[in-house]
């Protein structure tokens, strides 16, 4: 069981109460929230804030890649160097972030755009070699 719920924000306590499967953690979070002496209006405001966070989180998961993100996956990773001390590449780390946070739509779009970017650059190189020879 976690200790130190006093440093948690009210919304974080509500999230623990609503999502945690451990009865002890829920009880401790509920006790901490009760000790803050929130009135009914504050509790309603807290519930609404929590619901809005859930809605925003769900909307963010279903949102498509922006043009800037698409551009970065299509072009930029081919021009950025990868230093020896860095083990991740921009597009790989972004794909990992999408996977970790459940942004499946963005991950699929990024993989497709990256594939088309590779095809594009191969065609450009072939055209350059054709015209130079």
Short mmCIF file of C-alpha atoms in Angstrom, two decimals:
data_model
loop_
_atom_site.label_atom_id
_atom_site.label_comp_id
_atom_site.label_asym_id
_atom_site.label_seq_id
_atom_site.Cartn_x
_atom_site.Cartn_y
_atom_site.Cartn_z
CA UNK A 1 0.00 0.00 0.00
CA UNK A 2 1.26 3.46 -0.86
CA UNK A 3 2.02 5.93 1.85
CA UNK A 4 2.03 9.68 1.68
CA UNK A 5 -1.28 10.38 -0.03
CA UNK A 6 -1.18 13.84 1.56
CA UNK A 7 1.02 15.07 -1.31
CA UNK A 8 -1.47 13.89 -3.95
CA UNK A 9 -3.85 16.27 -5.68
CA UNK A 10 -7.58 15.75 -5.19
CA UNK A 11 -8.01 14.54 -8.78
CA UNK A 12 -5.19 12.00 -8.33
CA UNK A 13 -6.87 10.69 -5.18
CA UNK A 14 -10.16 10.36 -7.05
CA UNK A 15 -8.40 8.46 -9.83
CA UNK A 16 -6.93 6.03 -7.30
CA UNK A 17 -10.35 5.56 -5.71
CA UNK A 18 -12.00 4.90 -9.09
CA UNK A 19 -9.34 2.74 -10.76
CA UNK A 20 -7.27 0.88 -8.15
CA UNK A 21 -8.19 -2.72 -7.47
CA UNK A 22 -6.51 -2.81 -4.06
CA UNK A 23 -9.09 -2.23 -1.36
CA UNK A 24 -6.42 -0.94 1.04
CA UNK A 25 -5.19 1.69 -1.40
CA UNK A 26 -8.72 2.79 -2.19
CA UNK A 27 -9.55 3.08 1.48
CA UNK A 28 -6.38 5.07 2.23
CA UNK A 29 -7.04 7.43 -0.71
CA UNK A 30 -10.68 7.84 0.37
CA UNK A 31 -9.60 8.61 3.93
CA UNK A 32 -7.16 11.25 2.66
CA UNK A 33 -9.84 12.79 0.43
CA UNK A 34 -12.32 12.81 3.33
CA UNK A 35 -9.75 14.49 5.59
CA UNK A 36 -9.61 17.45 3.20
CA UNK A 37 -13.17 18.49 4.19
CA UNK A 38 -14.43 19.21 0.68
CA UNK A 39 -18.02 20.41 0.48
CA UNK A 40 -20.59 19.03 -1.99
CA UNK A 41 -19.86 21.71 -4.60
CA UNK A 42 -16.12 20.98 -4.49
CA UNK A 43 -16.78 17.25 -4.83
CA UNK A 44 -19.02 17.84 -7.85
CA UNK A 45 -16.36 20.08 -9.38
CA UNK A 46 -13.76 17.38 -8.70
CA UNK A 47 -15.93 14.70 -10.32
CA UNK A 48 -16.50 16.90 -13.37
CA UNK A 49 -12.78 17.62 -13.62
CA UNK A 50 -11.99 13.90 -13.43
CA UNK A 51 -14.58 13.09 -16.12
CA UNK A 52 -13.13 15.82 -18.35
CA UNK A 53 -9.64 14.35 -17.94
CA UNK A 54 -11.00 10.95 -19.02
CA UNK A 55 -12.75 12.47 -22.04
CA UNK A 56 -9.63 14.42 -23.04
CA UNK A 57 -7.51 11.30 -22.65
CA UNK A 58 -9.85 9.29 -24.86
CA UNK A 59 -9.99 12.06 -27.48
CA UNK A 60 -6.21 12.23 -27.53
CA UNK A 61 -6.00 8.49 -28.18
CA UNK A 62 -8.33 8.74 -31.17
CA UNK A 63 -6.77 11.85 -32.70
CA UNK A 64 -4.83 11.54 -35.94
CA UNK A 65 -1.25 12.67 -36.45
CA UNK A 66 -0.88 16.38 -37.16
CA UNK A 67 0.78 17.54 -40.37
CA UNK A 68 3.96 18.41 -38.45
CA UNK A 69 4.14 14.93 -36.95
CA UNK A 70 3.55 13.37 -40.36
CA UNK A 71 6.29 15.52 -41.87
CA UNK A 72 8.73 14.48 -39.14
CA UNK A 73 8.06 10.79 -39.71
CA UNK A 74 8.30 11.19 -43.49
CA UNK A 75 11.40 13.35 -43.85
CA UNK A 76 13.33 14.33 -40.74
CA UNK A 77 14.51 10.95 -39.38
CA UNK A 78 16.55 10.45 -42.53
CA UNK A 79 18.48 13.68 -42.04
CA UNK A 80 19.13 13.56 -38.30
CA UNK A 81 22.28 11.90 -37.17
CA UNK A 82 22.25 9.32 -34.42
CA UNK A 83 25.06 9.99 -31.95
CA UNK A 84 27.00 7.03 -30.63
CA UNK A 85 25.86 7.61 -27.05
CA UNK A 86 22.18 7.74 -28.01
CA UNK A 87 20.51 4.39 -28.50
CA UNK A 88 17.13 5.57 -29.67
CA UNK A 89 16.15 7.12 -32.94
CA UNK A 90 13.49 9.83 -33.18
CA UNK A 91 10.90 7.77 -35.01
CA UNK A 92 11.57 4.65 -32.94
CA UNK A 93 11.20 6.52 -29.67
CA UNK A 94 8.00 8.19 -30.86
CA UNK A 95 6.54 4.85 -31.95
CA UNK A 96 7.44 3.45 -28.54
CA UNK A 97 5.73 6.40 -26.85
CA UNK A 98 2.59 5.87 -28.95
CA UNK A 99 2.57 2.19 -27.97
CA UNK A 100 3.08 2.91 -24.26
CA UNK A 101 0.27 5.45 -24.09
CA UNK A 102 -2.18 3.48 -26.22
CA UNK A 103 -2.20 5.82 -29.22
CA UNK A 104 -2.85 2.96 -31.65
CA UNK A 105 -4.21 5.14 -34.44
CA UNK A 106 -1.16 7.43 -34.32
CA UNK A 107 1.21 4.45 -34.19
CA UNK A 108 -0.36 2.84 -37.27
CA UNK A 109 -0.35 6.12 -39.17
CA UNK A 110 3.27 6.78 -38.22
CA UNK A 111 4.37 3.33 -39.38
CA UNK A 112 2.57 3.77 -42.70
CA UNK A 113 4.01 7.26 -43.25
CA UNK A 114 7.48 6.05 -42.35
CA UNK A 115 7.16 3.22 -44.89
CA UNK A 116 6.08 5.66 -47.60
CA UNK A 117 8.97 7.93 -46.60
CA UNK A 118 11.45 5.09 -47.13
CA UNK A 119 9.90 4.30 -50.52
CA UNK A 120 10.02 8.01 -51.45
CA UNK A 121 13.71 8.36 -50.58
CA UNK A 122 14.62 5.16 -52.41
CA UNK A 123 12.84 6.47 -55.52
CA UNK A 124 14.62 9.83 -55.18
CA UNK A 125 18.02 8.10 -54.93
CA UNK A 126 17.23 5.89 -57.92
CA UNK A 127 16.21 8.95 -59.95
CA UNK A 128 19.38 10.81 -59.00
CA UNK A 129 21.57 7.84 -59.97
CA UNK A 130 19.64 7.44 -63.24
CA UNK A 131 20.10 11.07 -64.21
CA UNK A 132 23.76 11.13 -63.19
CA UNK A 133 24.64 8.06 -65.20
#
